[in-house]
Amino acid sequence: MSETFTGSFTQQEPIPDEGIAAALDVLRHGRLHRYNLAPGEMGEAALLEQDFAAWIGADYALAVASGGYALATALRAVGVGQGDAVLCNAFTLAPVPGAIAAVGAHPVYVGVTEALTIDLDDLADKAGQADVLLLSHMRGHVCDMDRLMAICTAAGVTVIEDCAHTMGATWRGVPSGRHGAVGCYSTQTYKHINSGEGGLLVTDDPDIAARAIMLSGSYMLYDRHLAAPPPETFEAIRYDTPNISGRMDNLRAAILRPQLRDLATRVARWNARYRALETGLRDAPGVTLIERPEVERFVGSSFQFLALDRPSASIRDLVARCGARGVELKWFGAAEPVGFTSRYDSWRYAPAPDMPETDRILSAVLDMRVPLTFSLEDCARIARIIRAEAAAVFQA
Ligand SMILES: *Cc1c(COP(=O)(O)O)cnc(C)c1O
C-alpha cells in the first residue's frame, strides 16, 4: 500500500488563548468601533498600530479592513489616480491588479524569474513607463532589493511593497516592507497572523501616513491614533482627502496583538517545515527547487517547486496523482484558474502583451500551503508522496 496524507492544507492553528481573552473583553465592553473609546482608553486598533510600527521599525502604521484595501489606499496616498500606469508583477494574486483597478489605473506587468521573483532586467526596461511600482513578494520570495531600489530610485519610481507573504521576512536585515515608501500587509486567515480579514500599512512619510489615515475613514479623529504624524500634518489635507471607509475594528486588533508578539516563534516553526519539505524533495526527478539567497530571511508559510519544460499533460497527471494521495498541489499553469488567480492573463480587465518567458515559468510552478498544523513528520511524508509521483510521471 502506498502511503497517503490526511491533513488539511487549509487548517490554520486556533487563535491563541490570549487573543481569545482579549477579544472577549472587547465583546463584553461593546466598544468595537476603533474610535469608540472610554475616557483614558487607547483602543486595541490604535495599540495594534503602535505595536506594529515599533516591531517593524516604522514611524507610522495604519490598520485597515483587508490587505487589498491597504494596497489601494497606498496607491491613492502616493497620488495614483484615474488613467495612471502602475508597474506590478505578472505573477501575483488577484487583489494586486484589483487594487490598481480600484483607483482607475492600469497595470504594466513585469515578468518573473526562475527564482519566482520579479525580473529586474524587465523592470529596468519598463521603469520609464510608470511613476509607481506595486511590488509583490509573491509566495514569500524576495528579489535583490538593493538592485530593485537602485533601478527605481534612478527612474524616479515610488515603490509600494505588497508583503502579504513576507510579514516577518527580511532582506539583508531590513524588514520586508521597509525598502519602499509604503509596506502593506494582510492579516487574512491564510497569512502570517490571522484575524479573518484585515490589513496593515507602514510608512515613514508623514504626508502619505496622514492621507492614508484620512482615506481609511478617520472622521477627523486622527488624534486618537498612536502611530500617526502630528495633527499639523493633517491640516493641509483634511478637507481634500475623501473618506473611503475601510477601518479595522477593535475586535480584530485584539485578536492580532498576541499573534504579533508570537510571530518570531511562528516564523521558526514555518521554516522548520519548509526545510523538511525541501530536504525531502532535493533531487526528486523532474523537480527544480528554488534556492533561497543567504541574505533573505524568509517565512516558509508556503512551498513552491518547478517542473520546468515538462508537458502540461504530465504536470496535470502529477497534480492528480498527488491529490489522490491527499497532497493538494496548486498549479499556476492550469488553463483555467481554480480557486485563485495568480497569472496576469487571468485578469482580462487589465490586458497584457504576450510574455513568453513568464509563461514558461508560470506553467511550471507548483505550490502548496504549509499550515502550522502540519508536523515535521507530515512534511516529510508529503515530500515522499510528491517524490514518488514525480518519479512515476517524469521517469515513465
Ligand atoms: C492575500 C494577498 C493580498 C491581500 O489580500 P486580502 O485578502 O485583501 O487581505 C495581496 N497580495 C497577495 C500576493 C496576497 O496573497
GROMACS .gro file of C-alpha atoms and ligand atoms in nm:
model
  411
    1MET     CA    1   0.000   0.000   0.000
    2SER     CA    2   0.137   0.341  -0.087
    3GLU     CA    3   0.115   0.598   0.192
    4THR     CA    4  -0.137   0.882   0.186
    5PHE     CA    5  -0.170   1.212   0.369
    6THR     CA    6  -0.491   1.304   0.552
    7GLY     CA    7  -0.411   1.653   0.690
    8SER     CA    8  -0.586   1.970   0.571
    9PHE     CA    9  -0.388   2.224   0.370
   10THR     CA   10  -0.630   2.497   0.475
   11GLN     CA   11  -0.644   2.433   0.852
   12GLN     CA   12  -0.464   2.704   1.046
   13GLU     CA   13  -0.393   2.695   1.417
   14PRO     CA   14  -0.654   2.824   1.662
   15ILE     CA   15  -0.638   3.183   1.785
   16PRO     CA   16  -0.411   3.181   2.096
   17ASP     CA   17  -0.589   3.191   2.433
   18GLU     CA   18  -0.454   3.539   2.500
   19GLY     CA   19  -0.620   3.661   2.179
   20ILE     CA   20  -0.948   3.493   2.266
   21ALA     CA   21  -0.943   3.656   2.612
   22ALA     CA   22  -0.869   4.000   2.461
   23ALA     CA   23  -1.148   3.952   2.206
   24LEU     CA   24  -1.393   3.858   2.483
   25ASP     CA   25  -1.301   4.177   2.670
   26VAL     CA   26  -1.389   4.383   2.363
   27LEU     CA   27  -1.715   4.191   2.314
   28ARG     CA   28  -1.808   4.244   2.680
   29HIS     CA   29  -1.747   4.621   2.681
   30GLY     CA   30  -1.905   4.657   2.338
   31ARG     CA   31  -1.676   4.932   2.203
   32LEU     CA   32  -1.585   4.756   1.878
   33HIS     CA   33  -1.551   5.069   1.663
   34ARG     CA   34  -1.193   5.192   1.681
   35TYR     CA   35  -1.289   5.547   1.773
   36ASN     CA   36  -1.541   5.441   2.040
   37LEU     CA   37  -1.321   5.479   2.347
   38ALA     CA   38  -1.384   5.513   2.720
   39PRO     CA   39  -1.201   5.802   2.896
   40GLY     CA   40  -0.830   5.722   2.902
   41GLU     CA   41  -0.871   5.416   2.680
   42MET     CA   42  -0.637   5.375   2.379
   43GLY     CA   43  -0.831   5.105   2.196
   44GLU     CA   44  -0.699   4.782   2.051
   45ALA     CA   45  -0.679   4.913   1.691
   46ALA     CA   46  -0.458   5.208   1.789
   47LEU     CA   47  -0.249   4.982   2.014
   48LEU     CA   48  -0.202   4.732   1.730
   49GLU     CA   49  -0.075   5.013   1.508
   50GLN     CA   50   0.165   5.122   1.781
   51ASP     CA   51   0.284   4.762   1.832
   52PHE     CA   52   0.327   4.702   1.460
   53ALA     CA   53   0.515   5.027   1.395
   54ALA     CA   54   0.754   4.951   1.684
   55TRP     CA   55   0.800   4.588   1.578
   56ILE     CA   56   0.890   4.673   1.219
   57GLY     CA   57   1.072   4.998   1.295
   58ALA     CA   58   0.840   5.234   1.104
   59ASP     CA   59   0.737   5.583   1.206
   60TYR     CA   60   0.370   5.532   1.116
   61ALA     CA   61   0.127   5.240   1.089
   62LEU     CA   62  -0.240   5.210   0.996
   63ALA     CA   63  -0.468   4.909   1.047
   64VAL     CA   64  -0.737   4.858   0.782
   65ALA     CA   65  -1.007   4.618   0.667
   66SER     CA   66  -0.802   4.398   0.431
   67GLY     CA   67  -0.466   4.361   0.259
   68GLY     CA   68  -0.624   4.460  -0.071
   69TYR     CA   69  -0.764   4.774   0.091
   70ALA     CA   70  -0.415   4.860   0.223
   71LEU     CA   71  -0.278   4.833  -0.133
   72ALA     CA   72  -0.546   5.056  -0.286
   73THR     CA   73  -0.504   5.307  -0.002
   74ALA     CA   74  -0.126   5.314  -0.051
   75LEU     CA   75  -0.174   5.378  -0.424
   76ARG     CA   76  -0.416   5.665  -0.355
   77ALA     CA   77  -0.194   5.805  -0.081
   78VAL     CA   78   0.107   5.828  -0.313
   79GLY     CA   79  -0.110   6.000  -0.572
   80VAL     CA   80  -0.204   5.727  -0.823
   81GLY     CA   81  -0.534   5.804  -0.994
   82GLN     CA   82  -0.753   5.763  -1.299
   83GLY     CA   83  -0.567   5.664  -1.614
   84ASP     CA   84  -0.226   5.620  -1.449
   85ALA     CA   85   0.002   5.324  -1.521
   86VAL     CA   86   0.137   5.116  -1.231
   87LEU     CA   87   0.420   4.864  -1.264
   88CYS     CA   88   0.341   4.531  -1.097
   89ASN     CA   89   0.440   4.164  -1.105
   90ALA     CA   90   0.293   3.942  -1.377
   91PHE     CA   91   0.296   3.670  -1.106
   92THR     CA   92   0.093   3.796  -0.811
   93LEU     CA   93  -0.253   3.750  -0.659
   94ALA     CA   94  -0.581   3.898  -0.781
   95PRO     CA   95  -0.602   4.172  -0.508
   96VAL     CA   96  -0.296   4.341  -0.666
   97PRO     CA   97  -0.437   4.417  -1.013
   98GLY     CA   98  -0.767   4.465  -0.828
   99ALA     CA   99  -0.622   4.745  -0.615
  100ILE     CA  100  -0.479   4.908  -0.929
  101ALA     CA  101  -0.821   4.883  -1.099
  102ALA     CA  102  -0.989   5.024  -0.785
  103VAL     CA  103  -0.809   5.356  -0.829
  104GLY     CA  104  -0.882   5.368  -1.204
  105ALA     CA  105  -0.524   5.287  -1.302
  106HIS     CA  106  -0.389   5.002  -1.516
  107PRO     CA  107  -0.100   4.761  -1.465
  108VAL     CA  108   0.221   4.739  -1.663
  109TYR     CA  109   0.322   4.381  -1.593
  110VAL     CA  110   0.683   4.291  -1.517
  111GLY     CA  111   0.798   3.932  -1.574
  112VAL     CA  112   0.901   3.662  -1.328
  113THR     CA  113   1.232   3.474  -1.300
  114GLU     CA  114   1.301   3.110  -1.216
  115ALA     CA  115   1.360   3.229  -0.859
  116LEU     CA  116   0.990   3.337  -0.865
  117THR     CA  117   1.094   3.698  -0.808
  118ILE     CA  118   1.031   4.000  -1.028
  119ASP     CA  119   1.258   4.009  -1.337
  120LEU     CA  120   1.483   4.307  -1.264
  121ASP     CA  121   1.607   4.337  -1.623
  122ASP     CA  122   1.246   4.360  -1.741
  123LEU     CA  123   1.181   4.614  -1.462
  124ALA     CA  124   1.477   4.824  -1.572
  125ASP     CA  125   1.339   4.821  -1.930
  126LYS     CA  126   0.990   4.925  -1.823
  127ALA     CA  127   1.070   5.162  -1.533
  128GLY     CA  128   1.012   5.465  -1.754
  129GLN     CA  129   0.650   5.366  -1.818
  130ALA     CA  130   0.509   5.448  -1.471
  131ASP     CA  131   0.577   5.653  -1.158
  132VAL     CA  132   0.487   5.376  -0.915
  133LEU     CA  133   0.577   5.008  -0.870
  134LEU     CA  134   0.340   4.789  -0.669
  135LEU     CA  135   0.585   4.509  -0.585
  136SER     CA  136   0.459   4.171  -0.464
  137HIS     CA  137   0.697   3.948  -0.274
  138MET     CA  138   0.492   3.667  -0.420
  139ARG     CA  139   0.486   3.345  -0.218
  140GLY     CA  140   0.748   3.498   0.010
  141HIS     CA  141   1.031   3.516  -0.247
  142VAL     CA  142   1.225   3.840  -0.205
  143CYS     CA  143   1.418   3.973  -0.506
  144ASP     CA  144   1.753   4.154  -0.483
  145MET     CA  145   1.606   4.456  -0.305
  146ASP     CA  146   1.927   4.657  -0.334
  147ARG     CA  147   1.918   4.634  -0.712
  148LEU     CA  148   1.543   4.689  -0.726
  149MET     CA  149   1.568   5.007  -0.521
  150ALA     CA  150   1.862   5.130  -0.730
  151ILE     CA  151   1.658   5.083  -1.050
  152CYS     CA  152   1.350   5.253  -0.906
  153THR     CA  153   1.540   5.540  -0.745
  154ALA     CA  154   1.725   5.611  -1.070
  155ALA     CA  155   1.397   5.612  -1.265
  156GLY     CA  156   1.207   5.817  -1.005
  157VAL     CA  157   0.967   5.528  -0.938
  158THR     CA  158   0.795   5.517  -0.596
  159VAL     CA  159   0.785   5.164  -0.454
  160ILE     CA  160   0.487   5.020  -0.265
  161GLU     CA  161   0.557   4.673  -0.124
  162ASP     CA  162   0.289   4.407  -0.107
  163CYS     CA  163   0.412   4.199   0.187
  164ALA     CA  164   0.114   3.965   0.213
  165HIS     CA  165   0.359   3.671   0.213
  166THR     CA  166   0.656   3.836   0.382
  167MET     CA  167   0.541   3.967   0.719
  168GLY     CA  168   0.839   3.867   0.935
  169ALA     CA  169   1.085   3.833   0.643
  170THR     CA  170   1.398   4.044   0.592
  171TRP     CA  171   1.644   4.123   0.311
  172ARG     CA  172   1.997   4.193   0.434
  173GLY     CA  173   1.845   4.254   0.777
  174VAL     CA  174   1.590   4.511   0.656
  175PRO     CA  175   1.231   4.401   0.725
  176SER     CA  176   1.018   4.335   0.418
  177GLY     CA  177   0.806   4.643   0.357
  178ARG     CA  178   1.076   4.884   0.475
  179HIS     CA  179   1.261   4.939   0.146
  180GLY     CA  180   0.984   5.118  -0.040
  181ALA     CA  181   0.779   5.425   0.050
  182VAL     CA  182   0.495   5.209   0.185
  183GLY     CA  183   0.472   4.849   0.307
  184CYS     CA  184   0.134   4.669   0.301
  185TYR     CA  185   0.040   4.351   0.489
  186SER     CA  186  -0.261   4.122   0.509
  187THR     CA  187  -0.400   3.960   0.824
  188GLN     CA  188  -0.641   3.741   0.634
  189THR     CA  189  -0.666   3.382   0.763
  190TYR     CA  190  -0.405   3.234   0.525
  191LYS     CA  191  -0.134   3.491   0.602
  192HIS     CA  192   0.109   3.511   0.895
  193ILE     CA  193  -0.123   3.650   1.160
  194ASN     CA  194  -0.495   3.575   1.141
  195SER     CA  195  -0.796   3.798   1.204
  196GLY     CA  196  -1.015   3.652   0.930
  197GLU     CA  197  -0.982   3.974   0.731
  198GLY     CA  198  -0.754   4.270   0.789
  199GLY     CA  199  -0.456   4.466   0.668
  200LEU     CA  200  -0.177   4.696   0.783
  201LEU     CA  201   0.023   4.969   0.614
  202VAL     CA  202   0.350   5.128   0.727
  203THR     CA  203   0.548   5.428   0.609
  204ASP     CA  204   0.798   5.687   0.734
  205ASP     CA  205   0.645   5.959   0.518
  206PRO     CA  206   0.416   6.182   0.729
  207ASP     CA  207   0.215   6.306   0.430
  208ILE     CA  208   0.149   5.956   0.298
  209ALA     CA  209   0.055   5.844   0.651
  210ALA     CA  210  -0.185   6.135   0.702
  211ARG     CA  211  -0.354   6.079   0.366
  212ALA     CA  212  -0.386   5.704   0.431
  213ILE     CA  213  -0.544   5.766   0.771
  214MET     CA  214  -0.792   6.017   0.625
  215LEU     CA  215  -0.870   5.781   0.335
  216SER     CA  216  -0.936   5.489   0.572
  217GLY     CA  217  -1.222   5.683   0.728
  218SER     CA  218  -1.091   5.868   1.033
  219TYR     CA  219  -1.374   6.124   1.059
  220MET     CA  220  -1.126   6.390   1.179
  221LEU     CA  221  -1.048   6.167   1.476
  222TYR     CA  222  -0.687   6.120   1.373
  223ASP     CA  223  -0.567   6.242   1.711
  224ARG     CA  224  -0.685   5.907   1.851
  225HIS     CA  225  -0.410   5.727   1.659
  226LEU     CA  226  -0.089   5.626   1.836
  227ALA     CA  227   0.129   5.568   1.527
  228ALA     CA  228   0.030   5.875   1.324
  229PRO     CA  229   0.203   6.200   1.233
  230PRO     CA  230   0.123   6.510   1.443
  231PRO     CA  231  -0.213   6.688   1.387
  232GLU     CA  232  -0.043   6.968   1.189
  233THR     CA  233   0.029   6.721   0.909
  234PHE     CA  234  -0.344   6.665   0.867
  235GLU     CA  235  -0.425   7.037   0.847
  236ALA     CA  236  -0.313   7.063   0.487
  237ILE     CA  237  -0.507   6.763   0.357
  238ARG     CA  238  -0.810   6.712   0.577
  239TYR     CA  239  -1.056   6.892   0.352
  240ASP     CA  240  -0.923   6.741   0.031
  241THR     CA  241  -0.897   6.373   0.116
  242PRO     CA  242  -1.206   6.157   0.065
  243ASN     CA  243  -1.326   5.911   0.329
  244ILE     CA  244  -1.319   5.566   0.170
  245SER     CA  245  -1.415   5.370   0.480
  246GLY     CA  246  -1.201   5.064   0.544
  247ARG     CA  247  -1.106   5.082   0.910
  248MET     CA  248  -1.005   4.789   1.127
  249ASP     CA  249  -1.216   4.734   1.439
  250ASN     CA  250  -1.102   4.672   1.797
  251LEU     CA  251  -1.214   4.309   1.792
  252ARG     CA  252  -0.982   4.205   1.512
  253ALA     CA  253  -0.698   4.414   1.650
  254ALA     CA  254  -0.738   4.241   1.988
  255ILE     CA  255  -0.701   3.902   1.818
  256LEU     CA  256  -0.391   4.013   1.629
  257ARG     CA  257  -0.179   4.171   1.903
  258PRO     CA  258  -0.085   3.845   2.082
  259GLN     CA  259  -0.015   3.680   1.745
  260LEU     CA  260   0.225   3.958   1.651
  261ARG     CA  261   0.412   3.904   1.978
  262ASP     CA  262   0.448   3.535   1.884
  263LEU     CA  263   0.543   3.590   1.520
  264ALA     CA  264   0.917   3.518   1.556
  265THR     CA  265   0.837   3.175   1.701
  266ARG     CA  266   0.592   3.106   1.421
  267VAL     CA  267   0.848   3.201   1.159
  268ALA     CA  268   1.093   2.949   1.306
  269ARG     CA  269   0.822   2.679   1.307
  270TRP     CA  270   0.727   2.756   0.944
  271ASN     CA  271   1.085   2.743   0.832
  272ALA     CA  272   1.148   2.407   1.000
  273ARG     CA  273   0.852   2.271   0.800
  274TYR     CA  274   0.977   2.435   0.482
  275ARG     CA  275   1.322   2.282   0.526
  276ALA     CA  276   1.168   1.938   0.587
  277LEU     CA  277   0.986   1.965   0.253
  278GLU     CA  278   1.296   2.094   0.079
  279THR     CA  279   1.514   1.813   0.217
  280GLY     CA  280   1.257   1.554   0.115
  281LEU     CA  281   1.232   1.687  -0.241
  282ARG     CA  282   1.601   1.752  -0.306
  283ASP     CA  283   1.699   1.585  -0.638
  284ALA     CA  284   1.349   1.446  -0.696
  285PRO     CA  285   1.307   1.356  -1.066
  286GLY     CA  286   1.190   1.644  -1.286
  287VAL     CA  287   1.165   1.880  -0.989
  288THR     CA  288   1.357   2.209  -0.963
  289LEU     CA  289   1.376   2.356  -0.614
  290ILE     CA  290   1.405   2.728  -0.553
  291GLU     CA  291   1.735   2.809  -0.385
  292ARG     CA  292   1.691   3.078  -0.122
  293PRO     CA  293   1.956   3.352  -0.111
  294GLU     CA  294   2.172   3.374   0.202
  295VAL     CA  295   2.071   3.733   0.267
  296GLU     CA  296   1.699   3.657   0.253
  297ARG     CA  297   1.537   3.560   0.582
  298PHE     CA  298   1.210   3.419   0.455
  299VAL     CA  299   0.889   3.285   0.608
  300GLY     CA  300   0.818   2.937   0.473
  301SER     CA  301   0.439   2.953   0.501
  302SER     CA  302   0.407   2.807   0.152
  303PHE     CA  303   0.632   2.592  -0.065
  304GLN     CA  304   0.697   2.611  -0.439
  305PHE     CA  305   0.887   2.398  -0.687
  306LEU     CA  306   0.913   2.398  -1.065
  307ALA     CA  307   0.851   2.127  -1.321
  308LEU     CA  308   1.032   2.325  -1.591
  309ASP     CA  309   0.967   2.248  -1.957
  310ARG     CA  310   0.753   1.945  -1.879
  311PRO     CA  311   0.444   1.879  -2.091
  312SER     CA  312   0.118   2.014  -1.945
  313ALA     CA  313  -0.032   1.666  -1.952
  314SER     CA  314   0.244   1.532  -1.723
  315ILE     CA  315   0.206   1.816  -1.476
  316ARG     CA  316  -0.170   1.768  -1.472
  317ASP     CA  317  -0.106   1.400  -1.406
  318LEU     CA  318   0.132   1.479  -1.119
  319VAL     CA  319  -0.124   1.713  -0.958
  320ALA     CA  320  -0.397   1.448  -0.993
  321ARG     CA  321  -0.181   1.166  -0.855
  322CYS     CA  322  -0.066   1.372  -0.557
  323GLY     CA  323  -0.426   1.485  -0.499
  324ALA     CA  324  -0.542   1.124  -0.492
  325ARG     CA  325  -0.294   1.062  -0.209
  326GLY     CA  326  -0.410   1.368  -0.014
  327VAL     CA  327  -0.142   1.615  -0.125
  328GLU     CA  328  -0.307   1.928  -0.260
  329LEU     CA  329  -0.078   2.097  -0.514
  330LYS     CA  330  -0.178   2.416  -0.690
  331TRP     CA  331  -0.061   2.455  -1.045
  332PHE     CA  332  -0.031   2.803  -1.187
  333GLY     CA  333  -0.013   2.662  -1.539
  334ALA     CA  334  -0.367   2.525  -1.550
  335ALA     CA  335  -0.569   2.650  -1.847
  336GLU     CA  336  -0.846   2.783  -1.622
  337PRO     CA  337  -0.788   2.941  -1.279
  338VAL     CA  338  -0.924   2.719  -0.999
  339GLY     CA  339  -0.994   2.873  -0.658
  340PHE     CA  340  -0.744   3.158  -0.702
  341THR     CA  341  -0.584   3.356  -0.982
  342SER     CA  342  -0.218   3.447  -0.988
  343ARG     CA  343  -0.143   3.487  -1.358
  344TYR     CA  344  -0.151   3.813  -1.543
  345ASP     CA  345  -0.359   3.664  -1.825
  346SER     CA  346  -0.644   3.579  -1.584
  347TRP     CA  347  -0.721   3.950  -1.536
  348ARG     CA  348  -0.887   4.036  -1.864
  349TYR     CA  349  -0.995   4.382  -1.743
  350ALA     CA  350  -0.624   4.465  -1.747
  351PRO     CA  351  -0.494   4.349  -2.084
  352ALA     CA  352  -0.130   4.248  -2.118
  353PRO     CA  353   0.112   4.180  -2.402
  354ASP     CA  354   0.238   3.825  -2.454
  355MET     CA  355   0.510   3.737  -2.202
  356PRO     CA  356   0.656   3.406  -2.325
  357GLU     CA  357   0.943   3.388  -2.070
  358THR     CA  358   0.698   3.446  -1.787
  359ASP     CA  359   0.454   3.192  -1.936
  360ARG     CA  360   0.731   2.932  -1.938
  361ILE     CA  361   0.789   2.976  -1.566
  362LEU     CA  362   0.426   3.013  -1.460
  363SER     CA  363   0.335   2.696  -1.643
  364ALA     CA  364   0.597   2.514  -1.431
  365VAL     CA  365   0.510   2.647  -1.084
  366LEU     CA  366   0.362   2.405  -0.833
  367ASP     CA  367   0.264   2.541  -0.496
  368MET     CA  368   0.135   2.425  -0.163
  369ARG     CA  369   0.033   2.589   0.158
  370VAL     CA  370   0.220   2.487   0.473
  371PRO     CA  371  -0.010   2.548   0.770
  372LEU     CA  372   0.145   2.525   1.116
  373THR     CA  373  -0.096   2.243   1.199
  374PHE     CA  374   0.137   2.018   0.992
  375SER     CA  375   0.406   1.837   1.190
  376LEU     CA  376   0.761   1.789   1.062
  377GLU     CA  377   0.672   1.422   1.001
  378ASP     CA  378   0.371   1.537   0.794
  379CYS     CA  379   0.605   1.746   0.580
  380ALA     CA  380   0.845   1.453   0.533
  381ARG     CA  381   0.551   1.234   0.430
  382ILE     CA  382   0.419   1.495   0.184
  383ALA     CA  383   0.764   1.515   0.026
  384ARG     CA  384   0.786   1.134  -0.004
  385ILE     CA  385   0.449   1.127  -0.182
  386ILE     CA  386   0.543   1.403  -0.428
  387ARG     CA  387   0.880   1.243  -0.489
  388ALA     CA  388   0.729   0.903  -0.567
  389GLU     CA  389   0.467   1.052  -0.801
  390ALA     CA  390   0.722   1.276  -0.973
  391ALA     CA  391   0.932   0.965  -1.039
  392ALA     CA  392   0.629   0.783  -1.177
  393VAL     CA  393   0.525   1.072  -1.402
  394PHE     CA  394   0.855   1.217  -1.519
  395GLN     CA  395   1.057   0.896  -1.549
  396ALA     CA  396   0.782   0.698  -1.723
  397LIG     C1  397  -0.360   3.781   0.031
  397LIG     C2  398  -0.288   3.869  -0.060
  397LIG     C3  399  -0.314   4.007  -0.067
  397LIG     C4  400  -0.419   4.077   0.015
  397LIG     O1  401  -0.530   4.003   0.029
  397LIG     P1  402  -0.658   4.034   0.120
  397LIG     O2  403  -0.734   3.907   0.103
  397LIG     O3  404  -0.724   4.152   0.059
  397LIG     O4  405  -0.613   4.059   0.260
  397LIG     C5  406  -0.237   4.083  -0.151
  397LIG     N1  407  -0.139   4.030  -0.225
  397LIG     C6  408  -0.111   3.898  -0.223
  397LIG     C7  409   0.003   3.848  -0.305
  397LIG     C8  410  -0.185   3.814  -0.141
  397LIG     O5  411  -0.158   3.683  -0.139
   0.00000   0.00000   0.00000
